[in-house]
């Protein structure tokens, strides 16, 4: 079960190590142990042995030959061995550092059992002398005893010889799988399913057990039963085993705080969570606990829509069918398979800081991470499904595996594939809804099927994340992300349709050379803003950006295919004036500076506006300053928002009757009345954009103005 079947054995004469007749060599430190040694020529036994033994390395010991076992090999009395220092360090690491979830011990032991079955299957293709399995169908069998607090994981795989037990269970940094694969490759065989590293996962058993007993017998003809036992305290014992069939059984004597793993239902749930899609049956008691069918490794053409939808609902814990399915299978240069889904609906916790998102990550169908957040970029966290690779190491912690070069390269390839599929979806025409079936006579009409998922629906649910991706990784993925973007537009009266940048550019009139946008809290707030008046009059469309992330997006997106993007609320617009209305303009050359002096540092400047047609005033963002929408967002995110007050520019509409009247009022020497009205004009500008910061003061000014107006009316 654990790293067995090391491949090509190198048996050397005991004399090569300095041992003579009747003696065998035991290499301390776990490098190699020989259970038999051929005697030297007669007449050379004692003298030669004594002389050669003096030349033994410190790590080598000559032991008496053991009597023969009836099945072959040797009978062993229990011999205690010491773990190497790094093994004891590993035990501490496994318990306290590597794995944050104890139940992964079962994943590791099941994985090793599956590996042993893989080896037996592969070796059986070229060797006919292997010991036959005692079972008709190879499988992994788990039994528990709640009273005795034991858990046993058994397989009928390749098993281990005495030498392999010492190599694989007494030391680390020794991979039977790797040695086996190297031997197979030297023979010209390819076995990618055997790629993996073992020797670490076995020790995770001590996370839950105070004692571990391994009974094993190699499937090789010379294999004999071996028993390995340890309490994880620095030593282990090795002795003759009692197993009569090939394979391995590991029995864990569970600690009190791990007694839950002696219950069938707990073990079955853990198997389904971590090892549900291993290709070998896993029985807990008499019931098979895993499904055994990994859809992601099946050819896409053989996976039905019903199967895929059911799989998605299981993986994503979603009641709805997915909006999109992406099935990937790659063999070179890295091997990986993926079955990924785009949800139809936005999860309620998509933007929760503590929500764990990401596909399930498997290595050779063994679950590594339930929500592998490091496989795909953070901005693709809506994607659900499974990623599996035979090239991912199993002996690396879940916290570290996502940082390995293999996972990083797989993630990059999958990101490219996902964006390619989304672009294909974005360019496709909207699907036609399926007609409702006519009910048969006397039958109730069936519920209509859900309408086909559209790209616009997807964008409304997850577009903010792709904008986030453009902001953070535009150098790597900007070219693929930009065509995916969709925006609300002023020209779409009801807001039901969305517009791409390509659509906007294609609809621009000849006189327009800029893509105009406006950031606001909502579509309704944007449409009510005075900033859009001049654009409505000219028939120029404006993109309405209402997602919070839009402020960050436009800070890095300044052009599209050579056409600049500009905000309608920023800077001074250079729009052609209407000569027909030139005579109705007020002269603001003296009035505007007077209003600036009156308002003081509440505004950066006061100037004439070319963006207004109906309103009297509007507040404008400075060219290099923060927008009003950004200020609002920052104020909402901070308890103390006093540092986010930005000076704006007040623009006056010289054609508006109120501005003309105020200018005339001041020119006639009635500055006090003009001043009161000018302050109210500034309040009006704040009110129009929804940024009133001193409502009480504004209310008092309004009341004073109403008092004066009512007196004037009475007189």
JSON list of C-alpha atoms in Angstrom, two decimals, residues 451-671:
[
{"chain": "A", "resi": 451, "resn": "UNK", "atom": "CA", "xyz": [-34.63, 30.55, -20.79]},
{"chain": "A", "resi": 452, "resn": "UNK", "atom": "CA", "xyz": [-31.19, 30.03, -22.31]},
{"chain": "A", "resi": 453, "resn": "UNK", "atom": "CA", "xyz": [-28.43, 31.80, -20.45]},
{"chain": "A", "resi": 454, "resn": "UNK", "atom": "CA", "xyz": [-27.26, 34.89, -22.33]},
{"chain": "A", "resi": 455, "resn": "UNK", "atom": "CA", "xyz": [-23.90, 36.58, -22.25]},
{"chain": "A", "resi": 456, "resn": "UNK", "atom": "CA", "xyz": [-25.53, 39.81, -21.06]},
{"chain": "A", "resi": 457, "resn": "UNK", "atom": "CA", "xyz": [-26.97, 37.91, -18.09]},
{"chain": "A", "resi": 458, "resn": "UNK", "atom": "CA", "xyz": [-23.52, 36.53, -17.35]},
{"chain": "A", "resi": 459, "resn": "UNK", "atom": "CA", "xyz": [-22.03, 40.01, -17.54]},
{"chain": "A", "resi": 460, "resn": "UNK", "atom": "CA", "xyz": [-24.56, 41.45, -15.11]},
{"chain": "A", "resi": 461, "resn": "UNK", "atom": "CA", "xyz": [-23.65, 38.73, -12.63]},
{"chain": "A", "resi": 462, "resn": "UNK", "atom": "CA", "xyz": [-19.89, 38.53, -13.02]},
{"chain": "A", "resi": 463, "resn": "UNK", "atom": "CA", "xyz": [-18.73, 41.44, -15.17]},
{"chain": "A", "resi": 464, "resn": "UNK", "atom": "CA", "xyz": [-17.37, 43.31, -12.16]},
{"chain": "A", "resi": 465, "resn": "UNK", "atom": "CA", "xyz": [-14.85, 40.52, -11.63]},
{"chain": "A", "resi": 466, "resn": "UNK", "atom": "CA", "xyz": [-13.56, 40.73, -15.20]},
{"chain": "A", "resi": 467, "resn": "UNK", "atom": "CA", "xyz": [-13.14, 44.49, -14.80]},
{"chain": "A", "resi": 468, "resn": "UNK", "atom": "CA", "xyz": [-11.20, 43.73, -11.66]},
{"chain": "A", "resi": 469, "resn": "UNK", "atom": "CA", "xyz": [-9.06, 41.36, -13.71]},
{"chain": "A", "resi": 470, "resn": "UNK", "atom": "CA", "xyz": [-8.34, 44.04, -16.30]},
{"chain": "A", "resi": 471, "resn": "UNK", "atom": "CA", "xyz": [-7.24, 46.45, -13.59]},
{"chain": "A", "resi": 472, "resn": "UNK", "atom": "CA", "xyz": [-4.86, 43.97, -11.95]},
{"chain": "A", "resi": 473, "resn": "UNK", "atom": "CA", "xyz": [-3.59, 41.94, -14.92]},
{"chain": "A", "resi": 474, "resn": "UNK", "atom": "CA", "xyz": [-4.15, 44.01, -18.04]},
{"chain": "A", "resi": 475, "resn": "UNK", "atom": "CA", "xyz": [-0.59, 43.41, -19.22]},
{"chain": "A", "resi": 476, "resn": "UNK", "atom": "CA", "xyz": [-1.18, 39.65, -19.30]},
{"chain": "A", "resi": 477, "resn": "UNK", "atom": "CA", "xyz": [-4.88, 39.35, -20.11]},
{"chain": "A", "resi": 478, "resn": "UNK", "atom": "CA", "xyz": [-6.04, 42.80, -21.24]},
{"chain": "A", "resi": 479, "resn": "UNK", "atom": "CA", "xyz": [-6.41, 41.86, -24.91]},
{"chain": "A", "resi": 480, "resn": "UNK", "atom": "CA", "xyz": [-8.72, 38.97, -24.02]},
{"chain": "A", "resi": 481, "resn": "UNK", "atom": "CA", "xyz": [-10.66, 40.85, -21.35]},
{"chain": "A", "resi": 482, "resn": "UNK", "atom": "CA", "xyz": [-11.42, 44.08, -23.20]},
{"chain": "A", "resi": 483, "resn": "UNK", "atom": "CA", "xyz": [-13.72, 42.52, -25.85]},
{"chain": "A", "resi": 484, "resn": "UNK", "atom": "CA", "xyz": [-15.70, 40.88, -23.04]},
{"chain": "A", "resi": 485, "resn": "UNK", "atom": "CA", "xyz": [-16.67, 44.14, -21.39]},
{"chain": "A", "resi": 486, "resn": "UNK", "atom": "CA", "xyz": [-20.23, 45.37, -21.57]},
{"chain": "A", "resi": 487, "resn": "UNK", "atom": "CA", "xyz": [-21.67, 48.71, -20.46]},
{"chain": "A", "resi": 488, "resn": "UNK", "atom": "CA", "xyz": [-24.97, 50.42, -19.94]},
{"chain": "A", "resi": 489, "resn": "UNK", "atom": "CA", "xyz": [-25.48, 53.35, -22.27]},
{"chain": "A", "resi": 490, "resn": "UNK", "atom": "CA", "xyz": [-27.54, 56.53, -22.30]},
{"chain": "A", "resi": 491, "resn": "UNK", "atom": "CA", "xyz": [-29.07, 55.55, -25.65]},
{"chain": "A", "resi": 492, "resn": "UNK", "atom": "CA", "xyz": [-30.62, 52.39, -24.16]},
{"chain": "A", "resi": 493, "resn": "UNK", "atom": "CA", "xyz": [-33.72, 53.87, -22.61]},
{"chain": "A", "resi": 494, "resn": "UNK", "atom": "CA", "xyz": [-34.73, 50.97, -20.38]},
{"chain": "A", "resi": 495, "resn": "UNK", "atom": "CA", "xyz": [-31.24, 49.70, -19.56]},
{"chain": "A", "resi": 496, "resn": "UNK", "atom": "CA", "xyz": [-32.03, 46.15, -20.67]},
{"chain": "A", "resi": 497, "resn": "UNK", "atom": "CA", "xyz": [-29.42, 46.07, -23.43]},
{"chain": "A", "resi": 498, "resn": "UNK", "atom": "CA", "xyz": [-25.67, 46.34, -22.95]},
{"chain": "A", "resi": 499, "resn": "UNK", "atom": "CA", "xyz": [-23.04, 47.76, -25.26]},
{"chain": "A", "resi": 500, "resn": "UNK", "atom": "CA", "xyz": [-19.44, 46.75, -25.96]},
{"chain": "A", "resi": 501, "resn": "UNK", "atom": "CA", "xyz": [-16.70, 49.24, -26.70]},
{"chain": "A", "resi": 502, "resn": "UNK", "atom": "CA", "xyz": [-16.68, 47.97, -30.28]},
{"chain": "A", "resi": 503, "resn": "UNK", "atom": "CA", "xyz": [-20.43, 48.66, -30.54]},
{"chain": "A", "resi": 504, "resn": "UNK", "atom": "CA", "xyz": [-19.97, 52.19, -29.19]},
{"chain": "A", "resi": 505, "resn": "UNK", "atom": "CA", "xyz": [-17.09, 52.96, -31.53]},
{"chain": "A", "resi": 506, "resn": "UNK", "atom": "CA", "xyz": [-19.01, 51.66, -34.53]},
{"chain": "A", "resi": 507, "resn": "UNK", "atom": "CA", "xyz": [-21.99, 53.92, -33.75]},
{"chain": "A", "resi": 508, "resn": "UNK", "atom": "CA", "xyz": [-20.02, 57.15, -33.26]},
{"chain": "A", "resi": 509, "resn": "UNK", "atom": "CA", "xyz": [-21.02, 60.00, -35.63]},
{"chain": "A", "resi": 510, "resn": "UNK", "atom": "CA", "xyz": [-18.25, 61.45, -37.81]},
{"chain": "A", "resi": 511, "resn": "UNK", "atom": "CA", "xyz": [-17.89, 64.58, -35.67]},
{"chain": "A", "resi": 512, "resn": "UNK", "atom": "CA", "xyz": [-17.25, 62.56, -32.50]},
{"chain": "A", "resi": 513, "resn": "UNK", "atom": "CA", "xyz": [-13.67, 61.51, -31.80]},
{"chain": "A", "resi": 514, "resn": "UNK", "atom": "CA", "xyz": [-13.95, 60.39, -28.16]},
{"chain": "A", "resi": 515, "resn": "UNK", "atom": "CA", "xyz": [-15.63, 57.59, -26.23]},
{"chain": "A", "resi": 516, "resn": "UNK", "atom": "CA", "xyz": [-17.52, 59.37, -23.46]},
{"chain": "A", "resi": 517, "resn": "UNK", "atom": "CA", "xyz": [-18.44, 57.81, -20.12]},
{"chain": "A", "resi": 518, "resn": "UNK", "atom": "CA", "xyz": [-19.92, 58.87, -16.80]},
{"chain": "A", "resi": 519, "resn": "UNK", "atom": "CA", "xyz": [-19.37, 57.14, -13.44]},
{"chain": "A", "resi": 520, "resn": "UNK", "atom": "CA", "xyz": [-22.28, 57.28, -11.02]},
{"chain": "A", "resi": 521, "resn": "UNK", "atom": "CA", "xyz": [-23.97, 55.39, -8.21]},
{"chain": "A", "resi": 522, "resn": "UNK", "atom": "CA", "xyz": [-26.75, 54.07, -10.44]},
{"chain": "A", "resi": 523, "resn": "UNK", "atom": "CA", "xyz": [-28.15, 54.31, -13.94]},
{"chain": "A", "resi": 524, "resn": "UNK", "atom": "CA", "xyz": [-31.01, 56.46, -12.64]},
{"chain": "A", "resi": 525, "resn": "UNK", "atom": "CA", "xyz": [-28.63, 58.87, -10.93]},
{"chain": "A", "resi": 526, "resn": "UNK", "atom": "CA", "xyz": [-26.52, 59.09, -14.07]},
{"chain": "A", "resi": 527, "resn": "UNK", "atom": "CA", "xyz": [-29.46, 59.83, -16.36]},
{"chain": "A", "resi": 528, "resn": "UNK", "atom": "CA", "xyz": [-30.63, 62.62, -14.03]},
{"chain": "A", "resi": 529, "resn": "UNK", "atom": "CA", "xyz": [-27.24, 64.33, -14.01]},
{"chain": "A", "resi": 530, "resn": "UNK", "atom": "CA", "xyz": [-26.74, 67.70, -15.76]},
{"chain": "A", "resi": 531, "resn": "UNK", "atom": "CA", "xyz": [-23.45, 66.36, -17.15]},
{"chain": "A", "resi": 532, "resn": "UNK", "atom": "CA", "xyz": [-25.29, 64.54, -19.93]},
{"chain": "A", "resi": 533, "resn": "UNK", "atom": "CA", "xyz": [-27.28, 67.51, -21.25]},
{"chain": "A", "resi": 534, "resn": "UNK", "atom": "CA", "xyz": [-24.89, 68.65, -23.98]},
{"chain": "A", "resi": 535, "resn": "UNK", "atom": "CA", "xyz": [-24.42, 65.06, -25.20]},
{"chain": "A", "resi": 536, "resn": "UNK", "atom": "CA", "xyz": [-28.14, 64.43, -25.45]},
{"chain": "A", "resi": 537, "resn": "UNK", "atom": "CA", "xyz": [-28.51, 67.60, -27.50]},
{"chain": "A", "resi": 538, "resn": "UNK", "atom": "CA", "xyz": [-25.79, 66.50, -29.93]},
{"chain": "A", "resi": 539, "resn": "UNK", "atom": "CA", "xyz": [-26.99, 62.91, -30.16]},
{"chain": "A", "resi": 540, "resn": "UNK", "atom": "CA", "xyz": [-23.76, 61.52, -28.75]},
{"chain": "A", "resi": 541, "resn": "UNK", "atom": "CA", "xyz": [-24.04, 58.42, -26.60]},
{"chain": "A", "resi": 542, "resn": "UNK", "atom": "CA", "xyz": [-22.45, 58.14, -23.15]},
{"chain": "A", "resi": 543, "resn": "UNK", "atom": "CA", "xyz": [-21.47, 54.93, -21.38]},
{"chain": "A", "resi": 544, "resn": "UNK", "atom": "CA", "xyz": [-22.95, 54.79, -17.88]},
{"chain": "A", "resi": 545, "resn": "UNK", "atom": "CA", "xyz": [-20.53, 53.14, -15.46]},
{"chain": "A", "resi": 546, "resn": "UNK", "atom": "CA", "xyz": [-22.24, 52.24, -12.21]},
{"chain": "A", "resi": 547, "resn": "UNK", "atom": "CA", "xyz": [-20.11, 49.44, -10.73]},
{"chain": "A", "resi": 548, "resn": "UNK", "atom": "CA", "xyz": [-17.78, 50.51, -7.92]},
{"chain": "A", "resi": 549, "resn": "UNK", "atom": "CA", "xyz": [-14.85, 48.90, -9.74]},
{"chain": "A", "resi": 550, "resn": "UNK", "atom": "CA", "xyz": [-15.44, 51.20, -12.74]},
{"chain": "A", "resi": 551, "resn": "UNK", "atom": "CA", "xyz": [-13.56, 54.03, -11.04]},
{"chain": "A", "resi": 552, "resn": "UNK", "atom": "CA", "xyz": [-10.46, 51.85, -10.95]},
{"chain": "A", "resi": 553, "resn": "UNK", "atom": "CA", "xyz": [-11.09, 50.50, -14.44]},
{"chain": "A", "resi": 554, "resn": "UNK", "atom": "CA", "xyz": [-11.14, 53.92, -16.14]},
{"chain": "A", "resi": 555, "resn": "UNK", "atom": "CA", "xyz": [-8.00, 54.92, -14.25]},
{"chain": "A", "resi": 556, "resn": "UNK", "atom": "CA", "xyz": [-6.08, 52.40, -16.41]},
{"chain": "A", "resi": 557, "resn": "UNK", "atom": "CA", "xyz": [-8.30, 52.26, -19.52]},
{"chain": "A", "resi": 558, "resn": "UNK", "atom": "CA", "xyz": [-7.64, 55.51, -21.36]},
{"chain": "A", "resi": 559, "resn": "UNK", "atom": "CA", "xyz": [-8.18, 54.39, -24.97]},
{"chain": "A", "resi": 560, "resn": "UNK", "atom": "CA", "xyz": [-9.79, 51.71, -27.10]},
{"chain": "A", "resi": 561, "resn": "UNK", "atom": "CA", "xyz": [-8.29, 50.95, -30.51]},
{"chain": "A", "resi": 562, "resn": "UNK", "atom": "CA", "xyz": [-6.75, 54.41, -30.61]},
{"chain": "A", "resi": 563, "resn": "UNK", "atom": "CA", "xyz": [-9.92, 56.25, -29.56]},
{"chain": "A", "resi": 564, "resn": "UNK", "atom": "CA", "xyz": [-9.52, 58.06, -26.20]},
{"chain": "A", "resi": 565, "resn": "UNK", "atom": "CA", "xyz": [-11.93, 57.48, -23.33]},
{"chain": "A", "resi": 566, "resn": "UNK", "atom": "CA", "xyz": [-12.94, 60.58, -21.38]},
{"chain": "A", "resi": 567, "resn": "UNK", "atom": "CA", "xyz": [-15.34, 61.37, -18.57]},
{"chain": "A", "resi": 568, "resn": "UNK", "atom": "CA", "xyz": [-18.16, 63.83, -19.22]},
{"chain": "A", "resi": 569, "resn": "UNK", "atom": "CA", "xyz": [-17.70, 65.14, -15.67]},
{"chain": "A", "resi": 570, "resn": "UNK", "atom": "CA", "xyz": [-13.98, 65.82, -15.82]},
{"chain": "A", "resi": 571, "resn": "UNK", "atom": "CA", "xyz": [-12.18, 68.91, -17.04]},
{"chain": "A", "resi": 572, "resn": "UNK", "atom": "CA", "xyz": [-13.35, 71.56, -19.45]},
{"chain": "A", "resi": 573, "resn": "UNK", "atom": "CA", "xyz": [-15.25, 70.25, -22.45]},
{"chain": "A", "resi": 574, "resn": "UNK", "atom": "CA", "xyz": [-14.27, 71.61, -25.85]},
{"chain": "A", "resi": 575, "resn": "UNK", "atom": "CA", "xyz": [-17.66, 71.41, -27.53]},
{"chain": "A", "resi": 576, "resn": "UNK", "atom": "CA", "xyz": [-18.83, 73.66, -30.35]},
{"chain": "A", "resi": 577, "resn": "UNK", "atom": "CA", "xyz": [-21.13, 76.49, -29.19]},
{"chain": "A", "resi": 578, "resn": "UNK", "atom": "CA", "xyz": [-24.58, 77.17, -30.58]},
{"chain": "A", "resi": 579, "resn": "UNK", "atom": "CA", "xyz": [-24.38, 80.49, -32.47]},
{"chain": "A", "resi": 580, "resn": "UNK", "atom": "CA", "xyz": [-28.17, 80.78, -32.52]},
{"chain": "A", "resi": 581, "resn": "UNK", "atom": "CA", "xyz": [-28.24, 81.27, -28.77]},
{"chain": "A", "resi": 582, "resn": "UNK", "atom": "CA", "xyz": [-25.20, 83.50, -28.50]},
{"chain": "A", "resi": 583, "resn": "UNK", "atom": "CA", "xyz": [-27.29, 86.60, -27.85]},
{"chain": "A", "resi": 584, "resn": "UNK", "atom": "CA", "xyz": [-28.91, 85.07, -24.78]},
{"chain": "A", "resi": 585, "resn": "UNK", "atom": "CA", "xyz": [-25.69, 84.58, -22.94]},
{"chain": "A", "resi": 586, "resn": "UNK", "atom": "CA", "xyz": [-24.79, 86.41, -19.74]},
{"chain": "A", "resi": 587, "resn": "UNK", "atom": "CA", "xyz": [-21.40, 88.04, -19.42]},
{"chain": "A", "resi": 588, "resn": "UNK", "atom": "CA", "xyz": [-19.69, 86.07, -16.65]},
{"chain": "A", "resi": 589, "resn": "UNK", "atom": "CA", "xyz": [-16.27, 87.69, -16.86]},
{"chain": "A", "resi": 590, "resn": "UNK", "atom": "CA", "xyz": [-16.85, 89.52, -13.55]},
{"chain": "A", "resi": 591, "resn": "UNK", "atom": "CA", "xyz": [-19.66, 87.43, -12.06]},
{"chain": "A", "resi": 592, "resn": "UNK", "atom": "CA", "xyz": [-17.78, 84.10, -12.05]},
{"chain": "A", "resi": 593, "resn": "UNK", "atom": "CA", "xyz": [-14.72, 85.47, -10.09]},
{"chain": "A", "resi": 594, "resn": "UNK", "atom": "CA", "xyz": [-17.13, 87.14, -7.65]},
{"chain": "A", "resi": 595, "resn": "UNK", "atom": "CA", "xyz": [-18.89, 83.81, -6.98]},
{"chain": "A", "resi": 596, "resn": "UNK", "atom": "CA", "xyz": [-15.50, 82.11, -6.48]},
{"chain": "A", "resi": 597, "resn": "UNK", "atom": "CA", "xyz": [-14.54, 84.72, -3.88]},
{"chain": "A", "resi": 598, "resn": "UNK", "atom": "CA", "xyz": [-17.91, 84.28, -2.20]},
{"chain": "A", "resi": 599, "resn": "UNK", "atom": "CA", "xyz": [-17.62, 80.48, -1.92]},
{"chain": "A", "resi": 600, "resn": "UNK", "atom": "CA", "xyz": [-13.96, 80.51, -0.93]},
{"chain": "A", "resi": 601, "resn": "UNK", "atom": "CA", "xyz": [-12.22, 77.13, -0.63]},
{"chain": "A", "resi": 602, "resn": "UNK", "atom": "CA", "xyz": [-15.45, 75.18, -1.04]},
{"chain": "A", "resi": 603, "resn": "UNK", "atom": "CA", "xyz": [-14.68, 75.18, -4.78]},
{"chain": "A", "resi": 604, "resn": "UNK", "atom": "CA", "xyz": [-11.44, 75.20, -6.70]},
{"chain": "A", "resi": 605, "resn": "UNK", "atom": "CA", "xyz": [-12.78, 77.51, -9.41]},
{"chain": "A", "resi": 606, "resn": "UNK", "atom": "CA", "xyz": [-15.95, 78.99, -10.94]},
{"chain": "A", "resi": 607, "resn": "UNK", "atom": "CA", "xyz": [-16.23, 79.18, -14.73]},
{"chain": "A", "resi": 608, "resn": "UNK", "atom": "CA", "xyz": [-18.58, 79.27, -17.68]},
{"chain": "A", "resi": 609, "resn": "UNK", "atom": "CA", "xyz": [-19.92, 75.89, -18.82]},
{"chain": "A", "resi": 610, "resn": "UNK", "atom": "CA", "xyz": [-20.21, 74.40, -22.31]},
{"chain": "A", "resi": 611, "resn": "UNK", "atom": "CA", "xyz": [-21.76, 71.12, -21.06]},
{"chain": "A", "resi": 612, "resn": "UNK", "atom": "CA", "xyz": [-25.06, 72.56, -19.76]},
{"chain": "A", "resi": 613, "resn": "UNK", "atom": "CA", "xyz": [-28.20, 73.24, -21.79]},
{"chain": "A", "resi": 614, "resn": "UNK", "atom": "CA", "xyz": [-31.06, 73.10, -19.27]},
{"chain": "A", "resi": 615, "resn": "UNK", "atom": "CA", "xyz": [-29.53, 73.32, -15.79]},
{"chain": "A", "resi": 616, "resn": "UNK", "atom": "CA", "xyz": [-28.08, 76.46, -14.23]},
{"chain": "A", "resi": 617, "resn": "UNK", "atom": "CA", "xyz": [-25.06, 74.92, -12.48]},
{"chain": "A", "resi": 618, "resn": "UNK", "atom": "CA", "xyz": [-23.02, 71.74, -12.24]},
{"chain": "A", "resi": 619, "resn": "UNK", "atom": "CA", "xyz": [-20.00, 70.63, -10.24]},
{"chain": "A", "resi": 620, "resn": "UNK", "atom": "CA", "xyz": [-17.13, 69.32, -12.36]},
{"chain": "A", "resi": 621, "resn": "UNK", "atom": "CA", "xyz": [-14.13, 67.14, -11.50]},
{"chain": "A", "resi": 622, "resn": "UNK", "atom": "CA", "xyz": [-10.72, 68.67, -11.92]},
{"chain": "A", "resi": 623, "resn": "UNK", "atom": "CA", "xyz": [-8.51, 67.17, -14.63]},
{"chain": "A", "resi": 624, "resn": "UNK", "atom": "CA", "xyz": [-6.15, 65.67, -12.06]},
{"chain": "A", "resi": 625, "resn": "UNK", "atom": "CA", "xyz": [-8.57, 65.35, -9.16]},
{"chain": "A", "resi": 626, "resn": "UNK", "atom": "CA", "xyz": [-10.75, 62.64, -7.69]},
{"chain": "A", "resi": 627, "resn": "UNK", "atom": "CA", "xyz": [-14.21, 62.21, -9.16]},
{"chain": "A", "resi": 628, "resn": "UNK", "atom": "CA", "xyz": [-17.29, 62.82, -7.06]},
{"chain": "A", "resi": 629, "resn": "UNK", "atom": "CA", "xyz": [-18.22, 59.16, -7.43]},
{"chain": "A", "resi": 630, "resn": "UNK", "atom": "CA", "xyz": [-14.80, 58.02, -6.20]},
{"chain": "A", "resi": 631, "resn": "UNK", "atom": "CA", "xyz": [-15.09, 60.40, -3.26]},
{"chain": "A", "resi": 632, "resn": "UNK", "atom": "CA", "xyz": [-18.47, 58.90, -2.44]},
{"chain": "A", "resi": 633, "resn": "UNK", "atom": "CA", "xyz": [-17.06, 55.35, -2.56]},
{"chain": "A", "resi": 634, "resn": "UNK", "atom": "CA", "xyz": [-14.13, 56.21, -0.34]},
{"chain": "A", "resi": 635, "resn": "UNK", "atom": "CA", "xyz": [-16.34, 57.99, 2.15]},
{"chain": "A", "resi": 636, "resn": "UNK", "atom": "CA", "xyz": [-18.59, 54.93, 2.32]},
{"chain": "A", "resi": 637, "resn": "UNK", "atom": "CA", "xyz": [-15.65, 52.64, 3.00]},
{"chain": "A", "resi": 638, "resn": "UNK", "atom": "CA", "xyz": [-14.16, 54.74, 5.81]},
{"chain": "A", "resi": 639, "resn": "UNK", "atom": "CA", "xyz": [-15.43, 55.47, 9.29]},
{"chain": "A", "resi": 640, "resn": "UNK", "atom": "CA", "xyz": [-13.55, 58.76, 9.26]},
{"chain": "A", "resi": 641, "resn": "UNK", "atom": "CA", "xyz": [-14.12, 60.26, 5.80]},
{"chain": "A", "resi": 642, "resn": "UNK", "atom": "CA", "xyz": [-12.96, 63.75, 6.64]},
{"chain": "A", "resi": 643, "resn": "UNK", "atom": "CA", "xyz": [-9.87, 63.35, 4.49]},
{"chain": "A", "resi": 644, "resn": "UNK", "atom": "CA", "xyz": [-11.84, 62.67, 1.31]},
{"chain": "A", "resi": 645, "resn": "UNK", "atom": "CA", "xyz": [-13.27, 66.11, 0.66]},
{"chain": "A", "resi": 646, "resn": "UNK", "atom": "CA", "xyz": [-12.14, 67.21, -2.78]},
{"chain": "A", "resi": 647, "resn": "UNK", "atom": "CA", "xyz": [-12.36, 70.71, -4.22]},
{"chain": "A", "resi": 648, "resn": "UNK", "atom": "CA", "xyz": [-14.56, 70.75, -7.31]},
{"chain": "A", "resi": 649, "resn": "UNK", "atom": "CA", "xyz": [-15.11, 73.29, -10.08]},
{"chain": "A", "resi": 650, "resn": "UNK", "atom": "CA", "xyz": [-18.47, 75.07, -10.25]},
{"chain": "A", "resi": 651, "resn": "UNK", "atom": "CA", "xyz": [-19.65, 75.66, -13.81]},
{"chain": "A", "resi": 652, "resn": "UNK", "atom": "CA", "xyz": [-22.36, 78.21, -14.62]},
{"chain": "A", "resi": 653, "resn": "UNK", "atom": "CA", "xyz": [-24.70, 78.11, -17.60]},
{"chain": "A", "resi": 654, "resn": "UNK", "atom": "CA", "xyz": [-24.59, 81.64, -19.11]},
{"chain": "A", "resi": 655, "resn": "UNK", "atom": "CA", "xyz": [-27.84, 81.02, -21.03]},
{"chain": "A", "resi": 656, "resn": "UNK", "atom": "CA", "xyz": [-29.89, 80.05, -17.98]},
{"chain": "A", "resi": 657, "resn": "UNK", "atom": "CA", "xyz": [-32.35, 82.71, -16.75]},
{"chain": "A", "resi": 658, "resn": "UNK", "atom": "CA", "xyz": [-31.27, 82.30, -13.12]},
{"chain": "A", "resi": 659, "resn": "UNK", "atom": "CA", "xyz": [-27.61, 82.95, -13.92]},
{"chain": "A", "resi": 660, "resn": "UNK", "atom": "CA", "xyz": [-28.52, 85.97, -16.05]},
{"chain": "A", "resi": 661, "resn": "UNK", "atom": "CA", "xyz": [-30.72, 87.34, -13.27]},
{"chain": "A", "resi": 662, "resn": "UNK", "atom": "CA", "xyz": [-28.07, 86.87, -10.59]},
{"chain": "A", "resi": 663, "resn": "UNK", "atom": "CA", "xyz": [-25.44, 88.51, -12.77]},
{"chain": "A", "resi": 664, "resn": "UNK", "atom": "CA", "xyz": [-27.77, 91.47, -13.38]},
{"chain": "A", "resi": 665, "resn": "UNK", "atom": "CA", "xyz": [-28.68, 91.65, -9.67]},
{"chain": "A", "resi": 666, "resn": "UNK", "atom": "CA", "xyz": [-25.06, 91.96, -8.67]},
{"chain": "A", "resi": 667, "resn": "UNK", "atom": "CA", "xyz": [-24.37, 94.47, -11.47]},
{"chain": "A", "resi": 668, "resn": "UNK", "atom": "CA", "xyz": [-27.18, 96.65, -10.08]},
{"chain": "A", "resi": 669, "resn": "UNK", "atom": "CA", "xyz": [-25.47, 96.76, -6.67]},
{"chain": "A", "resi": 670, "resn": "UNK", "atom": "CA", "xyz": [-27.69, 94.26, -4.84]},
{"chain": "A", "resi": 671, "resn": "UNK", "atom": "CA", "xyz": [-24.76, 92.06, -3.81]}
]
